[in-house]
CSV table of C-alpha atoms in Angstrom, one decimal:
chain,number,residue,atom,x,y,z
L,9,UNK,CA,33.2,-245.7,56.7
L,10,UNK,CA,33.8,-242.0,55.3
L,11,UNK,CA,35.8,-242.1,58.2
L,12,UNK,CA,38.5,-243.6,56.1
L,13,UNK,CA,38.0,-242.1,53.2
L,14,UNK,CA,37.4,-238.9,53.0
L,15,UNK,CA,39.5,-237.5,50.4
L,16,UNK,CA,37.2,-239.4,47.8
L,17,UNK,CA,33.8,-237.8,49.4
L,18,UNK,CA,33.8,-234.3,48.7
L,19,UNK,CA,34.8,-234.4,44.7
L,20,UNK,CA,31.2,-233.1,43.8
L,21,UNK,CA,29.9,-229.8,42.8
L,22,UNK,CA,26.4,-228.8,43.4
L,23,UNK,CA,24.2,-228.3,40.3
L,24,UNK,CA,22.4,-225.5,39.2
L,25,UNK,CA,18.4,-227.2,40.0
L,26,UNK,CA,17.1,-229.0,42.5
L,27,UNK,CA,15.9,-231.7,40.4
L,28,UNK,CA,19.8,-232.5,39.1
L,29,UNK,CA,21.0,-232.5,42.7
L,30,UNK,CA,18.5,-234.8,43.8
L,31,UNK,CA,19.4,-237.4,40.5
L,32,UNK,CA,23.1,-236.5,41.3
L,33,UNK,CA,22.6,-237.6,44.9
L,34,UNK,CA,21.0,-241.0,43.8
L,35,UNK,CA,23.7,-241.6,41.0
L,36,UNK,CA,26.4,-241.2,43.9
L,37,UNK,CA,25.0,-243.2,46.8
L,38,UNK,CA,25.9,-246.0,44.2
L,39,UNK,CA,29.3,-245.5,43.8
L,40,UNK,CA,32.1,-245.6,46.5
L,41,UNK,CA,32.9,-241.9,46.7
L,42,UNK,CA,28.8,-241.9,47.3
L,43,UNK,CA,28.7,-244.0,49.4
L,44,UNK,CA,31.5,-242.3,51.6
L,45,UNK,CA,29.6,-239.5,51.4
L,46,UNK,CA,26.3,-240.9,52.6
L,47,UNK,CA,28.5,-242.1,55.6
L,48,UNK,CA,29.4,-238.6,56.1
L,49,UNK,CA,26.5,-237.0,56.5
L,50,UNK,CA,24.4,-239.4,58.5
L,51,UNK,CA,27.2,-239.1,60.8
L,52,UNK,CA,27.0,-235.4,61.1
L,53,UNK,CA,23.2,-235.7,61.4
L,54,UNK,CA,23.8,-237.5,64.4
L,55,UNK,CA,26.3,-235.4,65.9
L,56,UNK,CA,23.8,-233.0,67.9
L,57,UNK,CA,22.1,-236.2,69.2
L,58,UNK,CA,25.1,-238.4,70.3
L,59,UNK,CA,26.4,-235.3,72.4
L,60,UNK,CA,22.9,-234.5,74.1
L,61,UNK,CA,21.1,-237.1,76.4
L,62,UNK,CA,18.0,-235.6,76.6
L,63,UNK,CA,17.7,-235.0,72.9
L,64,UNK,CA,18.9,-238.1,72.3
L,65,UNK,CA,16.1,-240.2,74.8
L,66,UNK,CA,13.4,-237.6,74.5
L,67,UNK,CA,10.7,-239.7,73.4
L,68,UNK,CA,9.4,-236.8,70.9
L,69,UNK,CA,12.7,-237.2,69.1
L,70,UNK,CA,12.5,-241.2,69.2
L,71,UNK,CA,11.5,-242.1,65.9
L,72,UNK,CA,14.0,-239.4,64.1
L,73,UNK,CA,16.9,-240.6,66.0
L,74,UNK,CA,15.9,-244.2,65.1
L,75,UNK,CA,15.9,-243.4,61.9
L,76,UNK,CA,19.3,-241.3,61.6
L,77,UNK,CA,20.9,-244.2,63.4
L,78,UNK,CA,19.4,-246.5,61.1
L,79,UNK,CA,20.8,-244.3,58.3
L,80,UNK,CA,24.2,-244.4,59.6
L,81,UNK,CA,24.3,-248.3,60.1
L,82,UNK,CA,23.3,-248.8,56.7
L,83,UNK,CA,25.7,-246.5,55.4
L,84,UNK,CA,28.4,-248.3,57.5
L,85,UNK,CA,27.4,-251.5,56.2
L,86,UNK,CA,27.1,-250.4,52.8
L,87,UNK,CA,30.7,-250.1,52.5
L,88,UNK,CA,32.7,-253.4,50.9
L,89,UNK,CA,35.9,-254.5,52.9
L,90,UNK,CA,37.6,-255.5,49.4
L,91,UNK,CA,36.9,-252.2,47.9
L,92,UNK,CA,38.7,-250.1,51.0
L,93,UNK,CA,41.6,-252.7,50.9
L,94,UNK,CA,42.1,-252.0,47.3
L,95,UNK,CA,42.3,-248.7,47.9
L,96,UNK,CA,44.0,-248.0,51.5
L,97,UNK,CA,46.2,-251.0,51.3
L,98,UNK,CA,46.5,-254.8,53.3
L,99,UNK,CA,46.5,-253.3,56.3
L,100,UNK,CA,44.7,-254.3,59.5
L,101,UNK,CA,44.4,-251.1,61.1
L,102,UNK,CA,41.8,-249.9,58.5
L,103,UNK,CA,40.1,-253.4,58.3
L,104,UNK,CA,39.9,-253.7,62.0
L,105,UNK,CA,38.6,-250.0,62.4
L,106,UNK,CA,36.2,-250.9,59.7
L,107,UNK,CA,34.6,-254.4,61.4
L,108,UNK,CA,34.4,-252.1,64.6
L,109,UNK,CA,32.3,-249.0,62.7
L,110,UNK,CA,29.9,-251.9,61.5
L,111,UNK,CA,29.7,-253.4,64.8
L,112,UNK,CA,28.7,-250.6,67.0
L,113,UNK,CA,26.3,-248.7,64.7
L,114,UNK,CA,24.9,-252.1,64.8
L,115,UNK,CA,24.4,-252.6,68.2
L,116,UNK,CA,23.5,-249.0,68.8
L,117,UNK,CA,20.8,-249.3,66.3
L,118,UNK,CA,19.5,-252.8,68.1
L,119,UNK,CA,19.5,-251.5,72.2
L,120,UNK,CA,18.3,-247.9,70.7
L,121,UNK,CA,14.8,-249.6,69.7
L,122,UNK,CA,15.3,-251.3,72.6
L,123,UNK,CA,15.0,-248.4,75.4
L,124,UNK,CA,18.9,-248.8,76.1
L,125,UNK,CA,19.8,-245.2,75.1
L,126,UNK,CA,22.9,-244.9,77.2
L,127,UNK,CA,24.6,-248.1,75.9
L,128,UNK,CA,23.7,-247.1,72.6
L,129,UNK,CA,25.3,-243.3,72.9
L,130,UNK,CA,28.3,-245.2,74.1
L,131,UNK,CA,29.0,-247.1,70.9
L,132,UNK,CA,28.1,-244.5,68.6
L,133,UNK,CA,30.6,-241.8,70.4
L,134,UNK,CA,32.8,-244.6,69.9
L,135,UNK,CA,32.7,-244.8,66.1
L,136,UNK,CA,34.2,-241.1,66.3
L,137,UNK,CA,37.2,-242.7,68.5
L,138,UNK,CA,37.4,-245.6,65.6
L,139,UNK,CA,37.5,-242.8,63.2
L,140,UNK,CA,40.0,-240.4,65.1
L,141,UNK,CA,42.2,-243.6,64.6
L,142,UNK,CA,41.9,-244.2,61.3
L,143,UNK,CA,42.5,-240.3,60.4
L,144,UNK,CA,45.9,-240.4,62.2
L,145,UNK,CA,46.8,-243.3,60.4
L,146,UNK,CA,48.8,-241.7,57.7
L,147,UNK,CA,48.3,-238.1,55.7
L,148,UNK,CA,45.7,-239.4,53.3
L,149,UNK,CA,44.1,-236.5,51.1
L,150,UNK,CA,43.1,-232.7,52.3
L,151,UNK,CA,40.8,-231.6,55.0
L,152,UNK,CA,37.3,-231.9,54.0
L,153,UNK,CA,35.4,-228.8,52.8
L,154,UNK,CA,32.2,-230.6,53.6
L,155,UNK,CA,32.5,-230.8,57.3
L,156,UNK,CA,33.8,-227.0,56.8
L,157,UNK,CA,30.1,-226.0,57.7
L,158,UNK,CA,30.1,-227.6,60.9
L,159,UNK,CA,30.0,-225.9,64.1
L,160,UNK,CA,31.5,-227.7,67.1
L,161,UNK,CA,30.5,-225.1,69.4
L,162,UNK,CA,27.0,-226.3,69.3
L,163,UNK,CA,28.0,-230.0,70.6
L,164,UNK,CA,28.1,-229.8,74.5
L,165,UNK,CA,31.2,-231.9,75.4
L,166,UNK,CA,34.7,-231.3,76.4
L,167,UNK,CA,37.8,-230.1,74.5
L,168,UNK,CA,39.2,-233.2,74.1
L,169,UNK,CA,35.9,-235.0,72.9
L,170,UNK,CA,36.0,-232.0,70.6
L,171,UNK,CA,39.3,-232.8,69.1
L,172,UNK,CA,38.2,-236.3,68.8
L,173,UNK,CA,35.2,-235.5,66.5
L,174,UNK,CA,37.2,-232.9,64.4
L,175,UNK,CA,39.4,-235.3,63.4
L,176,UNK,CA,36.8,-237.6,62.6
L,177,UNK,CA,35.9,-234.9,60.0
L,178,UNK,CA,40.1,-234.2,59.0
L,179,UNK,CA,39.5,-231.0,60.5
L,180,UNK,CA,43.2,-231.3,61.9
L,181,UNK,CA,43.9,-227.7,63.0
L,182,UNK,CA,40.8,-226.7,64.9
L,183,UNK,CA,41.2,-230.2,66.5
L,184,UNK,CA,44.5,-229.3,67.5
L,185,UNK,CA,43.6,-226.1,69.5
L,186,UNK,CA,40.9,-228.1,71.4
L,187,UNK,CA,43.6,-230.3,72.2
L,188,UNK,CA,45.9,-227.4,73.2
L,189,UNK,CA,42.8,-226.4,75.6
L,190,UNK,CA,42.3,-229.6,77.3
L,191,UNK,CA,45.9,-229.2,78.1
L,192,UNK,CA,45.7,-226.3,79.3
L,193,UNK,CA,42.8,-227.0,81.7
L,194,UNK,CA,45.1,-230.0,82.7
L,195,UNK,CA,47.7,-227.4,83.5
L,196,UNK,CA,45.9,-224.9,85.7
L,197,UNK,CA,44.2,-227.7,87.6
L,198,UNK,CA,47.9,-229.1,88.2
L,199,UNK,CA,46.9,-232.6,86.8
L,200,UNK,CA,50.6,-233.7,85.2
L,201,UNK,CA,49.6,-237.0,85.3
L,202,UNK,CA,48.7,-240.2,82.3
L,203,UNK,CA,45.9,-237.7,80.8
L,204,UNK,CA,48.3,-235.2,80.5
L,205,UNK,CA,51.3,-236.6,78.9
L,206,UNK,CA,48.6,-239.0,76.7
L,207,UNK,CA,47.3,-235.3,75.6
L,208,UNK,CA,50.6,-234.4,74.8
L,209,UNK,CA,50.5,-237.7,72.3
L,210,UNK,CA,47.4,-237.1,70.9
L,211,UNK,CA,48.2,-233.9,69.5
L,212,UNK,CA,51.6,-235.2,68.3
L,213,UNK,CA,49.6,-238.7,66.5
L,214,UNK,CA,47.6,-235.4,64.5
L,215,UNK,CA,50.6,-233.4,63.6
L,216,UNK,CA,52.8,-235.9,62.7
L,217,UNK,CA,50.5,-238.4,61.5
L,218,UNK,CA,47.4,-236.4,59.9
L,219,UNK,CA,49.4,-233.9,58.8
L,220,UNK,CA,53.1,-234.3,58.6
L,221,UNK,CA,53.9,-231.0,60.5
L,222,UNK,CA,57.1,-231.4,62.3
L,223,UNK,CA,57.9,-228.1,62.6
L,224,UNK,CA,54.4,-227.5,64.1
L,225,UNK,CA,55.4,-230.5,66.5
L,226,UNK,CA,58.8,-229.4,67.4
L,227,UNK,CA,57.3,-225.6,68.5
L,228,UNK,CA,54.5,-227.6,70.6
L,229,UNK,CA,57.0,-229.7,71.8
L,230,UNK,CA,59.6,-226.9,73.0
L,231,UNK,CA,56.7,-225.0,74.6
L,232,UNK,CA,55.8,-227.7,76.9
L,233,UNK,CA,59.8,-228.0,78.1
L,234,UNK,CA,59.5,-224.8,79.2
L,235,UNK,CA,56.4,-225.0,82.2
L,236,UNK,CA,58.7,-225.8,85.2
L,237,UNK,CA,55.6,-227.3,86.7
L,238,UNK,CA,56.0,-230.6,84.3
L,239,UNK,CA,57.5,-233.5,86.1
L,240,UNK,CA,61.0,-234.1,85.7
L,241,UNK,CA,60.6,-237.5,83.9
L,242,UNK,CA,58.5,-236.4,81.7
L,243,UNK,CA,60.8,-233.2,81.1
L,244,UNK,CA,63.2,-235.5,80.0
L,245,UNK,CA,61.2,-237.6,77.7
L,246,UNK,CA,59.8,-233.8,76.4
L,247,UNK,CA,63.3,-232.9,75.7
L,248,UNK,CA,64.2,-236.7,74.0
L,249,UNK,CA,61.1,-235.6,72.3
L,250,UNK,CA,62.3,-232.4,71.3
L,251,UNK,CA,65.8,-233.9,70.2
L,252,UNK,CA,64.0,-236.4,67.5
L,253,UNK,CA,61.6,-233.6,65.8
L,254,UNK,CA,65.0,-231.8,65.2
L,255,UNK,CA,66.8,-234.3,63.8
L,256,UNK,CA,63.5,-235.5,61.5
L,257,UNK,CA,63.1,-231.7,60.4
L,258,UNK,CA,66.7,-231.4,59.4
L,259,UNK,CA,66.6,-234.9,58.0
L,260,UNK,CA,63.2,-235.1,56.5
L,261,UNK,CA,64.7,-237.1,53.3
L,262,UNK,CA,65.5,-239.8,55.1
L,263,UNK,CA,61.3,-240.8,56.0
L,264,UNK,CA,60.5,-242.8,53.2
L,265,UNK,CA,58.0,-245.3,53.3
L,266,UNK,CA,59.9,-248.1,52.8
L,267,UNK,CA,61.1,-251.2,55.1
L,268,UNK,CA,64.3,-250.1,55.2
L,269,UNK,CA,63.3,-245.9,55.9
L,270,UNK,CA,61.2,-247.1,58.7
L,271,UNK,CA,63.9,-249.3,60.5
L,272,UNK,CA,66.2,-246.4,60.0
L,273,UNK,CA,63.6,-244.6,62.0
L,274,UNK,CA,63.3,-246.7,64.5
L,275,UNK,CA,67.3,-247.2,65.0
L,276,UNK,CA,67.1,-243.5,66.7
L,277,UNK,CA,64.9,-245.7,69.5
L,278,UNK,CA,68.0,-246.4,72.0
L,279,UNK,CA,65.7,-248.5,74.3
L,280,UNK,CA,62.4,-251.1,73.1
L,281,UNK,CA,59.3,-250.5,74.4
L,282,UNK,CA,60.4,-246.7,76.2
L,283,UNK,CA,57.8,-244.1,75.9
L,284,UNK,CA,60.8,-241.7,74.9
L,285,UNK,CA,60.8,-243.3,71.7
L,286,UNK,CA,57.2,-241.9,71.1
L,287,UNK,CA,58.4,-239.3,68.0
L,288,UNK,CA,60.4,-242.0,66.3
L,289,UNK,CA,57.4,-244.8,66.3
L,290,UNK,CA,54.6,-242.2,65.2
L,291,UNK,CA,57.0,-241.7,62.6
L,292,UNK,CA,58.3,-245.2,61.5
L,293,UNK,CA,54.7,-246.3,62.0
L,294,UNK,CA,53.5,-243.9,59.1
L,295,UNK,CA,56.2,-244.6,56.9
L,296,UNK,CA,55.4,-248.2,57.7
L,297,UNK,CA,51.2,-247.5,56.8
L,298,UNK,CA,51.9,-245.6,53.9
L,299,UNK,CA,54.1,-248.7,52.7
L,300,UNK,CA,51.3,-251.1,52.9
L,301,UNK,CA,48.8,-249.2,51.0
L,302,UNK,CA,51.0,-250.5,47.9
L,303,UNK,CA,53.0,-253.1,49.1
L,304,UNK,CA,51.7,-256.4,47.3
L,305,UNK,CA,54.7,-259.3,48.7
L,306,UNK,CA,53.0,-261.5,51.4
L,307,UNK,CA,56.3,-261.6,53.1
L,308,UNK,CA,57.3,-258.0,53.3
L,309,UNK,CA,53.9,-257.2,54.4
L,310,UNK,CA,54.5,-259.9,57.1
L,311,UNK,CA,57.9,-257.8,58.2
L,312,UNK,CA,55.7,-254.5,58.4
L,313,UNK,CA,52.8,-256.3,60.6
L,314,UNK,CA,56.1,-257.4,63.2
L,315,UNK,CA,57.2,-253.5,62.8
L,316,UNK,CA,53.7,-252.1,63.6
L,317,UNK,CA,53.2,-254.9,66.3
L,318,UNK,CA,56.3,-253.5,68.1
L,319,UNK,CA,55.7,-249.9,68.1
L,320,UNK,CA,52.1,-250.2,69.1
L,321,UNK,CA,53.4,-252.4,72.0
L,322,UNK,CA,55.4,-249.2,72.9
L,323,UNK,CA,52.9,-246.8,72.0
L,324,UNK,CA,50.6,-246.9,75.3
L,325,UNK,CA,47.4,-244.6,74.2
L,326,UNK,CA,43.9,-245.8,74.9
L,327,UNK,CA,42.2,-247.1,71.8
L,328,UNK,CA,45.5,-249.2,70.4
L,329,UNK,CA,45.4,-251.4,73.0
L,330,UNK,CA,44.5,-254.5,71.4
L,331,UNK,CA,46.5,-253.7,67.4
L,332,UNK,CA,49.4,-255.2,68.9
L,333,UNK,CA,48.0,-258.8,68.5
L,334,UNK,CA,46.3,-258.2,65.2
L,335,UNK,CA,49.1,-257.6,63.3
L,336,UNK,CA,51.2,-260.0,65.2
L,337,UNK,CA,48.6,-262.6,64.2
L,338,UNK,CA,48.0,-261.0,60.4
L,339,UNK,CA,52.0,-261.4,60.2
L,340,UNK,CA,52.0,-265.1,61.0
L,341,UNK,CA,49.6,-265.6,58.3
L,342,UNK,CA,51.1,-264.0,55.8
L,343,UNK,CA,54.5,-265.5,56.1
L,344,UNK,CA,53.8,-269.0,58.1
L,345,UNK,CA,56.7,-271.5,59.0
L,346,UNK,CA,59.1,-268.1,58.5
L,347,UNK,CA,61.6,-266.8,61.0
L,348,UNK,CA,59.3,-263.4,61.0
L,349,UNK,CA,56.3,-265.7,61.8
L,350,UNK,CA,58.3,-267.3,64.9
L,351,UNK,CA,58.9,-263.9,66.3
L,352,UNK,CA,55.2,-262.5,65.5
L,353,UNK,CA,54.2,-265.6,67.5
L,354,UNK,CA,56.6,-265.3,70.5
L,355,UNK,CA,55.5,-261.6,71.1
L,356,UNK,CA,51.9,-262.7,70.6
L,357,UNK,CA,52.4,-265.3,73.1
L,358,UNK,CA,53.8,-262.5,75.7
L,359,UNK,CA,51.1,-260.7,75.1
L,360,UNK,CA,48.6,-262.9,76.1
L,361,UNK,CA,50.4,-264.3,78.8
L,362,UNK,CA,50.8,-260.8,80.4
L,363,UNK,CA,47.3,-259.9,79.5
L,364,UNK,CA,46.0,-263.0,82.1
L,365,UNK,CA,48.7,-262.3,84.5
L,366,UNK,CA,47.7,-260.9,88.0
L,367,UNK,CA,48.2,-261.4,92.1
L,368,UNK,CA,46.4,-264.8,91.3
L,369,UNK,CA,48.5,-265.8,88.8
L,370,UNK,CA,48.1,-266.4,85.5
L,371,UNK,CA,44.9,-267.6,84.1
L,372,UNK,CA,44.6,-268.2,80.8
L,373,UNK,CA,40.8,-269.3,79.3
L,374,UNK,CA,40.9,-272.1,77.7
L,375,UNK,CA,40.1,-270.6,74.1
L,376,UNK,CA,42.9,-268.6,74.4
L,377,UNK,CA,45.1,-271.3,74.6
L,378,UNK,CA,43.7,-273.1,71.8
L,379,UNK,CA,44.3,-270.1,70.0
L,380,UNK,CA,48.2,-269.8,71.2
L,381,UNK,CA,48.3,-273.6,70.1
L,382,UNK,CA,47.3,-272.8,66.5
L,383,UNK,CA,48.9,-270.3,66.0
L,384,UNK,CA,52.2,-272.1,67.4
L,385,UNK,CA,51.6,-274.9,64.4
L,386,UNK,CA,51.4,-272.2,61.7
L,387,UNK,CA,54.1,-270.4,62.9
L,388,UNK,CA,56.3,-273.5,62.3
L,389,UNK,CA,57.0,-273.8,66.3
C-alpha cells in the first residue's frame, strides 16, 4: 500500500548507468521502502486506464491492462500487515484500509479477465478513495517528489475525483484547488446542499489532517461565511467552524497527541454527535492517530478506539461510514470485561440496531445477532 507510506518511497537517487538502476530497482522491490514504491508506480501506470473506459475495455489494450492490474495486485499483496503496524502504529484505520487495497485489486484483477470491465474500474477507483483516507489520517512525511511528474490534466474526470487522486499521491495543495473548483461549480449551479457542505469537509480533512494548516483552514473557512447564498444553518455551523480554527491557531500548544490533549479537544464540542463539532473531531481525531502509532498499553489503546469510534460517529463523510464499529469492536478486545469495553459495546450495539432499523421495523440477520451476543460476553455484559 504506498498509499500509506509514502514518505519511505521516494528515499532513492537515480544512478549514473542504466545497468545500476536496473540492479538498484531489483535490490529495492525487496525491501519495504521498495516495495512501497513498486505500489507506487503500478498505480500511476494505471491511472490513464482507470479514468478512460474505452482505453480501459479496448480489446487492443486488453492484455497491457491485465497485466498492470496484475502488477498492482501483486504489489498490494506484497505488502506484510505486521510490518505497516510496526511502523504506522495499532490502529485499525490503516489495517482496515490495507485488507480493503488487497481486496479490490483482487477482485478487479479476477472480473477484469473475466469481461466485467466496469465492475472492475469500480474497485480500482476505489483503492484511490481507500488511499485519500489513509493520507488524511495524520501528517505523516512530505509530499512525494515522485508523483511530482504527474499530470492530472490528462485523466478525464471531475474536480473532485481529481482531488481524490492527488491525495492518493500527498499531493495536498493541488488537491486542494480541485477541491476549491468543485465548490465553486457547486456554487454557480446553486447546489448548497450534502455535496456541498461534505466539500467543504473534504478540504478541511486535507488541511487539517494532511497537512496541519490551520491558518490555511481558518482563511477557507471565513471565505465561505461570506457568500450570502449559503444556507443559514450551515452559516452558523461555518461560523462555529470559524470560531474553533481561531481558538486552535491561537492555542496550537494545547494539540498534543495524547489522551488527555485529545479530550481537551473534544471538550470545545458543546453537543455529541453535531456536525458543528466537525473542526474539533478532525482535530482530536489526529492527535488521537498520531497517539496510536506509539502507544504500546492494550488499555489506553482501548480508550483511543472509544475516542475515534465517537468522532467518526459524528463525522458523517462517505467513506467512514462503517470505522465506527471497527474500533468499537477493536476497543472491546483490547480491554475486555473493562468499563471502556461495556461502553464500546453499548455504542456498537446502537449502531447496529439503527443500521437494521426502518418503516418495517427492525430486522436484524441472524449473524448479526450472534455477533452482538459475543461481543456482549467479552465485554463482561
Amino acid at each position: 500500500m504506498k498509499l500509506l507510506l509514502v514518505t519511505f518511497l521516494f528515499a532513492f537517487t537515480a544512478c549514473s548507468s542504466k545497468e545500476a538502476v536496473k540492479n538498484d530497482h531489483s535490490q529495492n522491490v525487496k525491501s519495504w521502502p521498495g516495495k512501497m514504491r513498486n505500489t507506487a508506480e503500478s498505480f500511476q501506470e494505471l491511472l490513464p486506464y482507470i479514468y478512460n473506459a474505452d482505453k480501459f475495455s479496448a480489446p487492443k489494450n486488453r492484455s497491457t491492462v491485465e497485466k498492470k492490474i496484475e502488477r498492482f495486485a501483486n504489489s498490494i499483496h506484497n505488502i506484510e500487515t505486521k510490518k505497516a503496524r510496526s511502523i504506522l502504529g495499532d490502529d485499525p484505520y490503516i489495517l482496515q484500509s490495507l485488507d480493503q487495497l488487497k481486496d479490490f485489486s483482487s477482485r478487479a484483477k479476477d472480473i477484469y479477465a473475466k469481461g466485467d470491465f466496469k465492475h472492475s474500474r469500480i474497485l480500482l477507483k476505489a483503492t484511490t478513495d481507500t488511499c485519500f483516507k489513509c493520507h488524511t489520517r495524520v501528517k505523516f512525511g512530505p509530499e512525494s517528489y515522485y508523483w511530482k511528474n504527474f499530470k492530472i490534466s490528462s485523466i478525464d474526470t471531475n474536480p473532485l475525483e481529481k482531488a481524490h487522486i492527488l491525495v492518493s499521491m500527498r499531493q495536498y495543495a493541488e488537491a486542494k484547488l480541485y477541491i476549491k473548483k468543485h465548490i465553486s461549480e457547486l456554487e454557480l449551479d446553486g447546489k448548497y446542499g450534502l455535496s456541498y457542505e461534505n466539500a467543504i469537509k473534504y478540504y478541511l480533512m486535507i488541511s487539517l489532517r494532511g497537512q496541519n494548516t490551520i491558518e490555511q483552514s481558518k482563511v477557507f473557512v471565513q471565505s465561505k461565511i461570506l457568500n450570502a447564498k449559503v444556507p443559514t444553518e450551515f452559516h452558523y455551523t461555518l461560523k462555529h467552524w470559524l470560531k474553533d480554527l481561531k481558538y486552535w491557531g491561537k492555542n496550537s500548544s494545547e494539540l498534543t497527541p495524547t489522551l488527555a490533549g485529545a479530550t481537551q479537544a473534544l471538550k470545545r464540542s458543546k453537543k455529541p454527535n453535531s456536525e458543528r463539532n466537525t473542526v474539533n473531531n478532525l482535530i482530536a481525531s489526529s492527535l488521537l492517530h498520531s497517539y496510536l502509532m506509539n502507544e504500546k498499553q492494550r488499555k489506553n489503546k482501548a480508550q483511543a478506539y472509544y475516542l475515534l469510534g465517537n468522532i467518526y460517529d459524528s463525522l458523517i463523510l462517505a467513506g467512514f461510514w462503517d470505522l465506527p464499529e471497527v474500533y468499537y469492536e477493536m476497543c472491546i478486545k483490547y480491554s475486555p470485561k473493562s468499563s471502556i469495553a461495556k461502553k464500546c459495546y453499548n455504542r456498537y450495539r446502537d449502531n447496529i440496531v439503527v443500521g437494521y432499523s426502518g418503516s418495517r421495523g427492525t430486522l436484524i440477520p441472524n449473524y448479526e445477532y450472534e455477533r452482538l451476543e459475543d461481543l456482549k460476553k467479552e465485554a463482561g455484559l
